[in-house]
């Protein structure tokens, strides 16, 4: 049953990755384009740069996600981390994508169109 809808799960991953890559700096460390829903991301040049000067330091990113109702991110994990969109609906994937863009904007990270 899981594999019958895997193409939809991959589309949801692409929604999130497209938004994440629109922020200047993040790198996808997993194969790209993704053929799996689990993705390893390096945000040393983006969200982690903000953490260096933010009053909450490395905890701001997980706190910002939690304020938006996104939980499960390990506090302080803004350098290299993994996320999985398996089981998420398209609406949930779009919500997560929007959260990444909003957090980037709120913290002055440049976005690419």
Coordinates of C-alpha atoms in Angstrom, one line a residue:
X1 CA 0.0 0.0 0.0
X2 CA 2.9 2.4 0.8
X3 CA 4.4 2.3 -2.6
X4 CA 1.1 2.9 -4.4
X5 CA 1.3 6.6 -3.4
X6 CA 5.1 7.1 -3.3
X7 CA 5.0 9.4 -6.3
X8 CA 2.8 11.8 -4.4
X9 CA 5.1 11.6 -1.4
X10 CA 8.0 12.5 -3.7
X11 CA 6.1 15.5 -5.1
X12 CA 5.5 16.7 -1.5
X13 CA 9.3 16.4 -0.9
X14 CA 9.9 18.6 -4.0
X15 CA 7.5 21.2 -2.7
X16 CA 9.5 21.6 0.5
X17 CA 12.9 21.4 -1.2
X18 CA 11.9 24.0 -3.8
X19 CA 11.1 26.4 -0.9
X20 CA 14.2 25.5 1.1
X21 CA 16.4 26.1 -1.9
X22 CA 14.8 29.4 -2.6
X23 CA 16.6 30.6 0.5
X24 CA 20.1 31.6 -0.2
X25 CA 22.6 29.1 1.3
X26 CA 21.1 25.7 2.1
X27 CA 22.6 22.7 0.3
X28 CA 20.9 19.3 -0.2
X29 CA 23.5 16.7 0.9
X30 CA 21.3 13.7 -0.3
X31 CA 21.1 12.8 -4.0
X32 CA 19.3 15.5 -5.9
X33 CA 16.8 15.4 -7.4
X34 CA 15.4 13.4 -4.6
X35 CA 14.1 9.9 -5.2
X36 CA 13.3 9.4 -1.5
X37 CA 11.3 11.4 1.1
X38 CA 14.2 11.5 3.7
X39 CA 16.5 14.4 2.9
X40 CA 19.7 15.6 4.5
X41 CA 20.2 19.3 4.5
X42 CA 23.2 21.6 5.2
X43 CA 22.1 25.1 6.4
X44 CA 25.5 26.3 7.7
X45 CA 25.4 29.2 5.2
X46 CA 21.8 30.2 6.0
X47 CA 19.9 29.4 9.1
X48 CA 23.0 28.7 11.1
X49 CA 24.5 32.1 10.1
X50 CA 21.4 33.7 11.7
X51 CA 22.0 31.5 14.8
X52 CA 25.4 33.0 15.3
X53 CA 23.9 36.4 16.2
X54 CA 20.3 35.6 17.2
X55 CA 19.5 36.0 20.9
X56 CA 18.3 32.4 21.1
X57 CA 21.4 31.2 19.2
X58 CA 21.0 27.8 17.7
X59 CA 17.6 27.3 19.3
X60 CA 15.8 30.0 17.3
X61 CA 15.2 27.8 14.3
X62 CA 13.4 25.0 16.2
X63 CA 11.6 27.6 18.3
X64 CA 10.4 29.5 15.1
X65 CA 9.2 26.2 13.6
X66 CA 7.4 25.2 16.9
X67 CA 5.6 28.6 16.9
X68 CA 4.2 27.7 13.5
X69 CA 3.0 24.3 14.9
X70 CA 5.9 22.3 13.3
X71 CA 7.4 19.9 15.9
X72 CA 10.0 17.2 16.0
X73 CA 13.0 19.4 15.1
X74 CA 15.9 18.8 17.6
X75 CA 16.6 22.2 19.3
X76 CA 20.0 23.5 18.3
X77 CA 20.1 21.5 15.1
X78 CA 20.6 24.2 12.5
X79 CA 23.7 23.0 10.9
X80 CA 23.2 19.7 9.2
X81 CA 19.9 17.9 9.7
X82 CA 17.4 15.6 8.1
X83 CA 13.7 15.8 7.5
X84 CA 11.2 13.4 6.1
X85 CA 8.0 14.3 4.3
X86 CA 6.6 10.8 4.1
X87 CA 3.0 10.7 5.2
X88 CA 2.6 14.4 4.8
X89 CA -0.3 15.7 2.7
X90 CA 0.3 18.3 0.0
X91 CA -1.2 20.9 2.2
X92 CA 1.2 20.0 5.0
X93 CA 4.2 20.1 2.7
X94 CA 3.1 23.5 1.4
X95 CA 2.7 24.7 5.0
X96 CA 6.3 23.5 5.9
X97 CA 7.6 25.1 2.7
X98 CA 6.0 28.4 3.6
X99 CA 7.4 28.2 7.2
X100 CA 11.0 27.9 5.9
X101 CA 10.5 30.9 3.6
X102 CA 8.8 33.0 6.4
X103 CA 11.5 32.2 8.9
X104 CA 14.1 33.2 6.3
X105 CA 12.4 36.5 5.6
X106 CA 11.9 37.3 9.3
X107 CA 15.6 36.8 9.8
X108 CA 16.9 38.7 6.8
X109 CA 18.0 35.8 4.7
X110 CA 18.0 36.5 1.0
X111 CA 15.5 34.6 -1.2
X112 CA 15.8 33.8 -4.8
X113 CA 12.7 34.0 -7.0

